Short mmCIF file of C-alpha atoms in Angstrom, two decimals:
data_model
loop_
_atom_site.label_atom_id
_atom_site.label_comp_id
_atom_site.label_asym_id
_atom_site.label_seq_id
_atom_site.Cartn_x
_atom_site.Cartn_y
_atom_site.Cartn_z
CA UNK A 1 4.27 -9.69 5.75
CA UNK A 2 2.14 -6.40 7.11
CA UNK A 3 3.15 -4.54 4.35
CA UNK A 4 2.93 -7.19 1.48
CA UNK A 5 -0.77 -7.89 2.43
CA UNK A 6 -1.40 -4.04 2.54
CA UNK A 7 0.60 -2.63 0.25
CA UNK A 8 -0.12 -5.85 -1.92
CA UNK A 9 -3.74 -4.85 -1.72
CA UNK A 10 -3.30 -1.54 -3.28
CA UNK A 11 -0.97 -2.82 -6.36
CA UNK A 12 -3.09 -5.55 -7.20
CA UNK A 13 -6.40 -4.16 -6.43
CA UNK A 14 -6.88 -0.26 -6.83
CA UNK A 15 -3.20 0.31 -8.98
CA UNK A 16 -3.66 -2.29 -11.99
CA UNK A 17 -7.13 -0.86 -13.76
CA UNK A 18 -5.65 2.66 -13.00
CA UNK A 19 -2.34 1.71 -14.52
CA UNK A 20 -4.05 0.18 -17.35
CA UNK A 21 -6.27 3.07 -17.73
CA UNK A 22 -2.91 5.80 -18.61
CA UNK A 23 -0.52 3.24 -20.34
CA UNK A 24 -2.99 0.39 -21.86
CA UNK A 25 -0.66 -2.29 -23.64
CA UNK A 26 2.32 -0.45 -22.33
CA UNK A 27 1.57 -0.99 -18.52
CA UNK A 28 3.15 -3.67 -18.08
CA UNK A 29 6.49 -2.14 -19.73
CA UNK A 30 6.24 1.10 -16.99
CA UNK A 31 6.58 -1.46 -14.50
CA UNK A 32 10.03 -3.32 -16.02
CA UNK A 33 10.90 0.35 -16.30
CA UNK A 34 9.92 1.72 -12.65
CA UNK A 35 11.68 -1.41 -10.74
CA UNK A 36 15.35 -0.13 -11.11
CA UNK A 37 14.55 3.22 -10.83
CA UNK A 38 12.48 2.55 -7.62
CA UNK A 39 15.58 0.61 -6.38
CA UNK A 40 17.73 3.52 -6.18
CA UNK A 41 14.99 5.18 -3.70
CA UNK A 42 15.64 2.34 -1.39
CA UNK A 43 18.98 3.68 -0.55
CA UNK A 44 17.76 6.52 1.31
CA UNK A 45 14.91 4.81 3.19
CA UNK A 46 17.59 2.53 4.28
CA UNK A 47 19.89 5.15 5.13
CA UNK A 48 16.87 6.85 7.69
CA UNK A 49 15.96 3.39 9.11
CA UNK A 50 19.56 2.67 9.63
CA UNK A 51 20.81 6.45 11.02
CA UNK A 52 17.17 6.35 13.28
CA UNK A 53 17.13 5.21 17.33
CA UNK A 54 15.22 2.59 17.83
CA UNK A 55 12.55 4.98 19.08
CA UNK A 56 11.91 5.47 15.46
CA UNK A 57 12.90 8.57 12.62
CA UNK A 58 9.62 10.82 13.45
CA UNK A 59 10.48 10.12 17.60
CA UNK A 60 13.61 11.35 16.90
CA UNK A 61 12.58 14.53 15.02
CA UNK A 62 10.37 15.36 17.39
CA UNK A 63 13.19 15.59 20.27
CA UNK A 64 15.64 16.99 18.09
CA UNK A 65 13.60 19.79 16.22
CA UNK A 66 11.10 20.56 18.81
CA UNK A 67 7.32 19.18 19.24
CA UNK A 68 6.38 22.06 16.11
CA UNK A 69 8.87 21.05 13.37
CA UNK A 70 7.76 17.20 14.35
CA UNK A 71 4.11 18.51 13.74
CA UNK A 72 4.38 20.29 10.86
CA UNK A 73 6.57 17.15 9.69
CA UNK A 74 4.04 14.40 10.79
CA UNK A 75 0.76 16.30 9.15
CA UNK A 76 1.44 14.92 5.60
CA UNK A 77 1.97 11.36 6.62
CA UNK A 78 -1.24 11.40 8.85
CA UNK A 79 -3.42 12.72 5.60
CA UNK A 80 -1.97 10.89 3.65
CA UNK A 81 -3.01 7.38 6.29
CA UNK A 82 -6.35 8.72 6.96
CA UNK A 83 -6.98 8.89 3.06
CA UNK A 84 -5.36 5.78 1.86
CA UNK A 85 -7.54 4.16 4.61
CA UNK A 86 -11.03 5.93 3.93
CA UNK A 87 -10.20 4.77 -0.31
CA UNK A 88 -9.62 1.48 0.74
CA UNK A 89 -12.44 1.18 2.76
CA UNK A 90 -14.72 2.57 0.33
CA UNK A 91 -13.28 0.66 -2.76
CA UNK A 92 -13.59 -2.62 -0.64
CA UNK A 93 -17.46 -1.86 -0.03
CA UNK A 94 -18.11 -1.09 -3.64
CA UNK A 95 -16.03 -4.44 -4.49
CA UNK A 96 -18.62 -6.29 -2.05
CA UNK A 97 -21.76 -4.79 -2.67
CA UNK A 98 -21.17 -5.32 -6.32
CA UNK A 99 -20.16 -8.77 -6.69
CA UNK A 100 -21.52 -10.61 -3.37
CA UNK A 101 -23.63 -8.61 -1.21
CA UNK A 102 -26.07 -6.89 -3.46
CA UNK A 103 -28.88 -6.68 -1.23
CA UNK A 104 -27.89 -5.66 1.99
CA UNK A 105 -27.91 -2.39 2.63
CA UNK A 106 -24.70 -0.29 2.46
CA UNK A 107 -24.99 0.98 6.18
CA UNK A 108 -24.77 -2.47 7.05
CA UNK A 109 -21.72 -3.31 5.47
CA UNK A 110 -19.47 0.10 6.55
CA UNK A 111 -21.16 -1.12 9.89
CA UNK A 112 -19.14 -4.57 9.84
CA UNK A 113 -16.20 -3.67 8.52
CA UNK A 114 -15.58 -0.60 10.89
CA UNK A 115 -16.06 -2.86 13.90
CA UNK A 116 -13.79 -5.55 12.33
CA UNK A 117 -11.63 -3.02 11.58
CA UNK A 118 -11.75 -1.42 15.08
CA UNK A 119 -10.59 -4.45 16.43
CA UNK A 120 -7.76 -5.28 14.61
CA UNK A 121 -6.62 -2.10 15.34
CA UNK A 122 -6.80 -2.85 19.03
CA UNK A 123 -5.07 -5.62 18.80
CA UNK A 124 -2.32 -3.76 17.72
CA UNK A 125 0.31 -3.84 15.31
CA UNK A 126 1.91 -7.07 17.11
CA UNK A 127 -1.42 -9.21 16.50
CA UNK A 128 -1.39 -7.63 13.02
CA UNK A 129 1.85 -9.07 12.14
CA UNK A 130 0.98 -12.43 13.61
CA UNK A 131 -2.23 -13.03 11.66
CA UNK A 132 -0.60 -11.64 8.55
CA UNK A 133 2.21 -14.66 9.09
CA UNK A 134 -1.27 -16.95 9.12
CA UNK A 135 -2.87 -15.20 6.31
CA UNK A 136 -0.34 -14.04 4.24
CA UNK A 137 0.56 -18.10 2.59
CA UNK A 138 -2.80 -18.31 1.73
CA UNK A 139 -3.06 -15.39 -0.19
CA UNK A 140 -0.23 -16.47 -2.21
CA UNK A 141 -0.90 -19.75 -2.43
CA UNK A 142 -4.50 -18.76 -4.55
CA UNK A 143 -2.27 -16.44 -6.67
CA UNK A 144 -0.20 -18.75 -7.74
CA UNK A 145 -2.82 -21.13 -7.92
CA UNK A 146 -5.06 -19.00 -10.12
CA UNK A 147 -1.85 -17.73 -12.71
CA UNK A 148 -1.35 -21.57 -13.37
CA UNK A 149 -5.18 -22.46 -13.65
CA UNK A 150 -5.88 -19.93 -16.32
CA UNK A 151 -2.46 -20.45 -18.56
CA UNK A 152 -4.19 -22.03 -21.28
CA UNK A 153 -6.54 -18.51 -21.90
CA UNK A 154 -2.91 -16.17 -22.06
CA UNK A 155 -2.34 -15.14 -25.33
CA UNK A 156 0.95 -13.58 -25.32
CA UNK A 157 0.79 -11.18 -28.28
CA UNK A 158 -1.51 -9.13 -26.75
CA UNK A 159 1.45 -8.08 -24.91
CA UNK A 160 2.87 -6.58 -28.13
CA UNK A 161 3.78 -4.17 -30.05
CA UNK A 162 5.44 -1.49 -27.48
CA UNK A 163 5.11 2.19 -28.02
CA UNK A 164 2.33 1.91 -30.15
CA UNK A 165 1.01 5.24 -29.06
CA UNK A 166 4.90 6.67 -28.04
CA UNK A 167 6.43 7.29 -24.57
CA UNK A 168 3.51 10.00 -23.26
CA UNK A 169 1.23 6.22 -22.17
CA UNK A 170 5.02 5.44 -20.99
CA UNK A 171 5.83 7.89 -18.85
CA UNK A 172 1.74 8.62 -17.59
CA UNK A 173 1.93 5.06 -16.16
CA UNK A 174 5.32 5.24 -14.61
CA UNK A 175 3.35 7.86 -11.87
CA UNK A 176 0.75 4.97 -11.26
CA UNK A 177 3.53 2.48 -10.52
CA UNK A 178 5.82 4.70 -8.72
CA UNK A 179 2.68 5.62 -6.22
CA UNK A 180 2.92 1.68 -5.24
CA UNK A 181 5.77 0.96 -4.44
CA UNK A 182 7.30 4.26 -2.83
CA UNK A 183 4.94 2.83 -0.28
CA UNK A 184 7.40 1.00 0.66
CA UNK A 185 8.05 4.09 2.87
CA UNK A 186 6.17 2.93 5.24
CA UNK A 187 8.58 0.71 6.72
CA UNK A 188 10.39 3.74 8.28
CA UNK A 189 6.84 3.96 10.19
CA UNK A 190 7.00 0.20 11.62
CA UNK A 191 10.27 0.44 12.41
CA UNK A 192 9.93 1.42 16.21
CA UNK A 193 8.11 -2.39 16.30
CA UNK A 194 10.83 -4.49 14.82
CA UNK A 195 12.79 -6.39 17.46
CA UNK A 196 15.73 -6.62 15.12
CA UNK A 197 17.25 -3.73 12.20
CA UNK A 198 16.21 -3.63 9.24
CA UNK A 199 18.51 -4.80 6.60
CA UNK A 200 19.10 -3.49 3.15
CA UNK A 201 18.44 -6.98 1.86
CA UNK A 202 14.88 -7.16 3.45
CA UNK A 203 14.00 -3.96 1.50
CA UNK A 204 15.07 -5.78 -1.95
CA UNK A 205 13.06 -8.68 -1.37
CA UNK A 206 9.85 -6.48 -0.39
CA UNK A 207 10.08 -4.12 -3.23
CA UNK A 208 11.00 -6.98 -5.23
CA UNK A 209 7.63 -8.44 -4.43
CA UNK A 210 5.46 -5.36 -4.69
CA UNK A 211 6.93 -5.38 -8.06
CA UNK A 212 5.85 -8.85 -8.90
CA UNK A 213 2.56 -8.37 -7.11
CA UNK A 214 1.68 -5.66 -10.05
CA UNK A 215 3.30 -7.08 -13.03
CA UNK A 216 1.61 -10.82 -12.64
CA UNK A 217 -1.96 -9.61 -12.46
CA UNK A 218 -1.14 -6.78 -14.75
CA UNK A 219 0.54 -8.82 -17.46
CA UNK A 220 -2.61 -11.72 -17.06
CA UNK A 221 -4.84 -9.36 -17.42
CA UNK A 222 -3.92 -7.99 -20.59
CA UNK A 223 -2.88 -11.69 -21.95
CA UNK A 224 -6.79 -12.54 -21.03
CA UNK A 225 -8.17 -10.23 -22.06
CA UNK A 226 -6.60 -7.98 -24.32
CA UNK A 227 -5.59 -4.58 -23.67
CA UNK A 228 -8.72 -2.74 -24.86
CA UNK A 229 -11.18 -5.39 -22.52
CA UNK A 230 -8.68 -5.00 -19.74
CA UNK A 231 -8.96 -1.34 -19.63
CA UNK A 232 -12.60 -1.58 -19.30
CA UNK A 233 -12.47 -3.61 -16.19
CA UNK A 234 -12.73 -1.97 -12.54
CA UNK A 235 -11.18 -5.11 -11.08
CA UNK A 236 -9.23 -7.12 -13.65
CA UNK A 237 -7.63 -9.59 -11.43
CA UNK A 238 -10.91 -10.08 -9.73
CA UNK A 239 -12.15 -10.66 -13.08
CA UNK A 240 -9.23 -13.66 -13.47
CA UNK A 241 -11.22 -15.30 -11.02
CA UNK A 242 -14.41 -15.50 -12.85
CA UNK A 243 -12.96 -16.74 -16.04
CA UNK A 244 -11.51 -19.99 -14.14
CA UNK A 245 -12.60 -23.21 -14.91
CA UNK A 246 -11.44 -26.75 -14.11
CA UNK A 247 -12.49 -29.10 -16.36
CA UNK A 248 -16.10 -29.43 -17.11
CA UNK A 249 -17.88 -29.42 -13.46
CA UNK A 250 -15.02 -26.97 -11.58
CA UNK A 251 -15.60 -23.07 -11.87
CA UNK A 252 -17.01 -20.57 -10.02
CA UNK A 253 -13.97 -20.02 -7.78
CA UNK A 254 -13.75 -16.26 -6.90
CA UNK A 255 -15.07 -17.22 -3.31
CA UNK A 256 -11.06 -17.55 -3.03
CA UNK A 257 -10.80 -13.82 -4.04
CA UNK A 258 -12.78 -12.85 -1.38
CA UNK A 259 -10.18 -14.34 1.36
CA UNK A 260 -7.58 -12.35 -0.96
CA UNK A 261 -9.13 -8.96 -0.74
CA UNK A 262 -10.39 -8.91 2.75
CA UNK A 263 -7.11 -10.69 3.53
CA UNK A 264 -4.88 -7.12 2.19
CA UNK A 265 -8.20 -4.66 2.89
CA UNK A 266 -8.67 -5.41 6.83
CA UNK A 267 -4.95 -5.81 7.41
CA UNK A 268 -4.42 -2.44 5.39
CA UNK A 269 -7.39 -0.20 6.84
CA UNK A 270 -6.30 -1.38 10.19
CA UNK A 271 -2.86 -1.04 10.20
CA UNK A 272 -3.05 2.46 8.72
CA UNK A 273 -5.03 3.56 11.44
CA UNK A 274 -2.77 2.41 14.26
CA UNK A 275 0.07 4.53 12.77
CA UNK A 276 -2.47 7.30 12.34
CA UNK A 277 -3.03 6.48 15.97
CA UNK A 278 0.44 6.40 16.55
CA UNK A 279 1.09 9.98 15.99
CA UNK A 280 -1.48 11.24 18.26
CA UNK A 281 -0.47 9.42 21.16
CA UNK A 282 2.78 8.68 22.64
CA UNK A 283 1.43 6.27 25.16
CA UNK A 284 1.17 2.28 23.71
CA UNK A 285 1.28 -0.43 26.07
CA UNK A 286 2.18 -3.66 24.71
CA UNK A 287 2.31 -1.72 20.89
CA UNK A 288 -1.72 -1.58 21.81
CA UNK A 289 -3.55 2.04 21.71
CA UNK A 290 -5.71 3.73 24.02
CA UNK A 291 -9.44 1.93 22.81
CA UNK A 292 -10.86 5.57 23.39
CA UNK A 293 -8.58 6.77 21.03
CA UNK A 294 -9.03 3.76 18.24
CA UNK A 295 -12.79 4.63 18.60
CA UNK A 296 -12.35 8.21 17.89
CA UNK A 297 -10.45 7.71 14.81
CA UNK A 298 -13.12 4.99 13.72
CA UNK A 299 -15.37 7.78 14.31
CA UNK A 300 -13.88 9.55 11.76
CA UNK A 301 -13.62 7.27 9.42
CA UNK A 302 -17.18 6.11 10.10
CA UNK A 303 -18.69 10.13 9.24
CA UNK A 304 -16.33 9.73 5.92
CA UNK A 305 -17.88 6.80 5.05
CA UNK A 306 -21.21 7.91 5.45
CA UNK A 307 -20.78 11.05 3.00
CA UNK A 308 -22.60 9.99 -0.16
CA UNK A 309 -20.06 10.10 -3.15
CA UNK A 310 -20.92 8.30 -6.67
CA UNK A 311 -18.67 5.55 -7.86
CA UNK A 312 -17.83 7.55 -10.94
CA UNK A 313 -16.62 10.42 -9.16
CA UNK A 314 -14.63 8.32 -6.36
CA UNK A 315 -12.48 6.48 -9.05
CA UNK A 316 -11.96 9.52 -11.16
CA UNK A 317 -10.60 11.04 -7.75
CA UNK A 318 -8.39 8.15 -7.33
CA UNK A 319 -7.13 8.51 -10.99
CA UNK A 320 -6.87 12.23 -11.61
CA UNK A 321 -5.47 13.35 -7.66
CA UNK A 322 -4.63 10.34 -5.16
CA UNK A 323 -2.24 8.22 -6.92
CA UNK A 324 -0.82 10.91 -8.96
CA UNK A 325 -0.71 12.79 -5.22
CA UNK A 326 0.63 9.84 -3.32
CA UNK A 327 3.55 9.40 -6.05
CA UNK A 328 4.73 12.70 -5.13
CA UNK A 329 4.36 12.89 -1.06
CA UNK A 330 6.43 9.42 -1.18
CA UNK A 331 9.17 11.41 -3.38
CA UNK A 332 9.27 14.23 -1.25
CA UNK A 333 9.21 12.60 1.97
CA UNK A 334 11.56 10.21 1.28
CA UNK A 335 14.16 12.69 0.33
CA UNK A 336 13.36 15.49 2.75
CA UNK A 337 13.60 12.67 5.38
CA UNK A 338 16.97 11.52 4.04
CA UNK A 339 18.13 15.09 4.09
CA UNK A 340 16.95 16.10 7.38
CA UNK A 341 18.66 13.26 8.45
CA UNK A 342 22.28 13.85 6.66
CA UNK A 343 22.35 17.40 8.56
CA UNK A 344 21.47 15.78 11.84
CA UNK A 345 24.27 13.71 11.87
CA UNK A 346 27.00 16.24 10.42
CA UNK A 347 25.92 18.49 12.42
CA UNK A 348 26.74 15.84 15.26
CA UNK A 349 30.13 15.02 13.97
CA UNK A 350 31.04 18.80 13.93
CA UNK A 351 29.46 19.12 17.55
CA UNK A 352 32.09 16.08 18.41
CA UNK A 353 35.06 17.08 16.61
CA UNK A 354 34.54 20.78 18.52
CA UNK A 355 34.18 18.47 21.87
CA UNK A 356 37.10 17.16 21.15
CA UNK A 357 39.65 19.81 19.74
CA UNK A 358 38.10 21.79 23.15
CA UNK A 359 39.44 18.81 25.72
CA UNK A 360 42.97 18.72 23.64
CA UNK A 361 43.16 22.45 24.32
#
């Protein structure tokens, strides 16, 4: 549920109009496309979750490979958190100040939303998980509630024809889908937390949905709209909401939206920063972080927020280096990780068969 509401956030918010922007009409193809292949990736994050103590895969590096390997290791996966939290962030105060909070003054909202924030991530990661078992029904309940509500605008051969443009749109947008839902990754970070293993069939179901979570708005938005509208759109499932209408006297619904995104945003900045936290300390107590520590790292993220940076050039940066970035850490971390892993435990199985022809001796 943690990682549908924050990984859920970034395929439905900040990967549709960036997906839309490389592949146009044949988005919503990459993402039929990218499913199967993405399934084949779950083998090896299962095969670290399942080979890893309960301590956790990066706990375990760190006591087999020495504190420096574990550092040099860890560095990646801490960027990449701190980023993916400071985007989110900002891309959830432009959402706000442009649609519903116009007049107050940006300072005030990065204010708000850090101490929210802050305070989630105190609570820790078990708090987390129970309000995102609260939340979480919700959140789907008002997507499936706004897919139904606005069948009747869907025209269906928008959708068509394929490959108008050949397989260069194809294969651009297959990058922007991968970077979703090799986030999935991130499940080899909560591990440590789960009271019970992780099973193979938990994985299918939660790629399954990350899946889902970008093809419905993607596919809507292009039936709407039309693939050359849809394009121009920062938020085109926000812009769903807008279009909605019930009957004659019923519209003006996207207040539900706004439970949606700061549902997946708060969840997301604040759970990203606990496993950034995570990796700088060793010492949790109850899953809960030192609160000097959370306050340094909100800090941070504070001074980033406060660095002027024009909208233009922030979601150019997202389109041109994060997602296209992302896509590749998860690839290479996911198969390093697998790797490291498979020499671990043959070297272990040679260490015990030597044990073992030595006591026959």
């Amino acid at each position: 549920m943690l990682l549908i509401l924050s990984t859920g956030l970034l395929n439905h918010v900040l990967l549709i109009p960036n997906l839309l922007t490389a592949a146009g009409r044949d988005s919503w193809l990459c993402v039929i496309i990218a499913y199967p292949i993405a399934l084949l990736f779950l083998w090896p994050i299962f095969f670290i979750i399942k080979n890893s103590p309960d301590e956790g895969f990066f706990t375990m590096i760190r006591n087999r490979l020495g504190r420096t390997v574990s550092i040099i290791f860890s560095i990646p996966v801490m960027v990449f958190l701190l980023a993916s939290s400071y985007v989110t962030f900002r891309d959830l105060m432009i959402w706000l100040k442009a649609y519903f909070l116009a007049d107050t003054p940006v300072f005030m909202i990065n204010i708000i939303l850090i101490v929210v924030c802050f305070f989630i991530t105190l609570a820790g990661v078990k708090a987390m998980a129970i309000s995102s078992g609260l939340l979480l029904p919700l959140v789907i309940l008002f997507g499936f509630f706004i897919a139904i509500t606005n069948t009747s605008l869907k025209d269906p051969s928008f959708l068509f024809p394929l490959l108008a443009n050949g397989f260069s749109p194809l294969l651009k947008g297959l990058i922007y889908v991968f970077s979703g839902l090799l986030e999935i990754y991130i499940v080899v970070l909560l591990q440590p937390f789960s009271q019970e293993p992780v099973k193979f069939r938990q994985l299918f179901i939660l790629l399954t949905i990350l899946t889902g979570l970008i093809f419905g708005p993607l596919s809507a938005s292009i039936m709407e709209f039309g693939p050359r509208e849809a394009v121009n759109f920062r938020y085109p499932a926000y812009e769903q909401w807008r279009v909605l209408s019930i009957g004659r006297y019923i519209s003006h619904l996207d207040f539900f939206a706004l439970y949606q995104w700061l549902s997946g945003g708060l969840i997301r900045i604040g759970l990203f920063m606990y496993l950034l936290g995570t990796f700088i300390t060793s010492k949790k107590k109850h899953y809960k972080l030192n609160p000097i520590l959370v306050g340094i790292l909100y800090l941070l993220l504070f001074g980033l927020m406060s660095i002027k940076v024009e909208t233009y050039y922030f979601y150019g940066a997202i389109y041109d280096y994060f997602l296209p970035v992302c896509m590749i850490f998860f690839l290479i971390q996911i198969l390093l990780s697998a790797l490291i892993l498979a020499v671990l435990k043959k070297r272990d199985e040679q260490h015990g068969k030597n044990k073992e022809l030595e006591s026959s001796s």
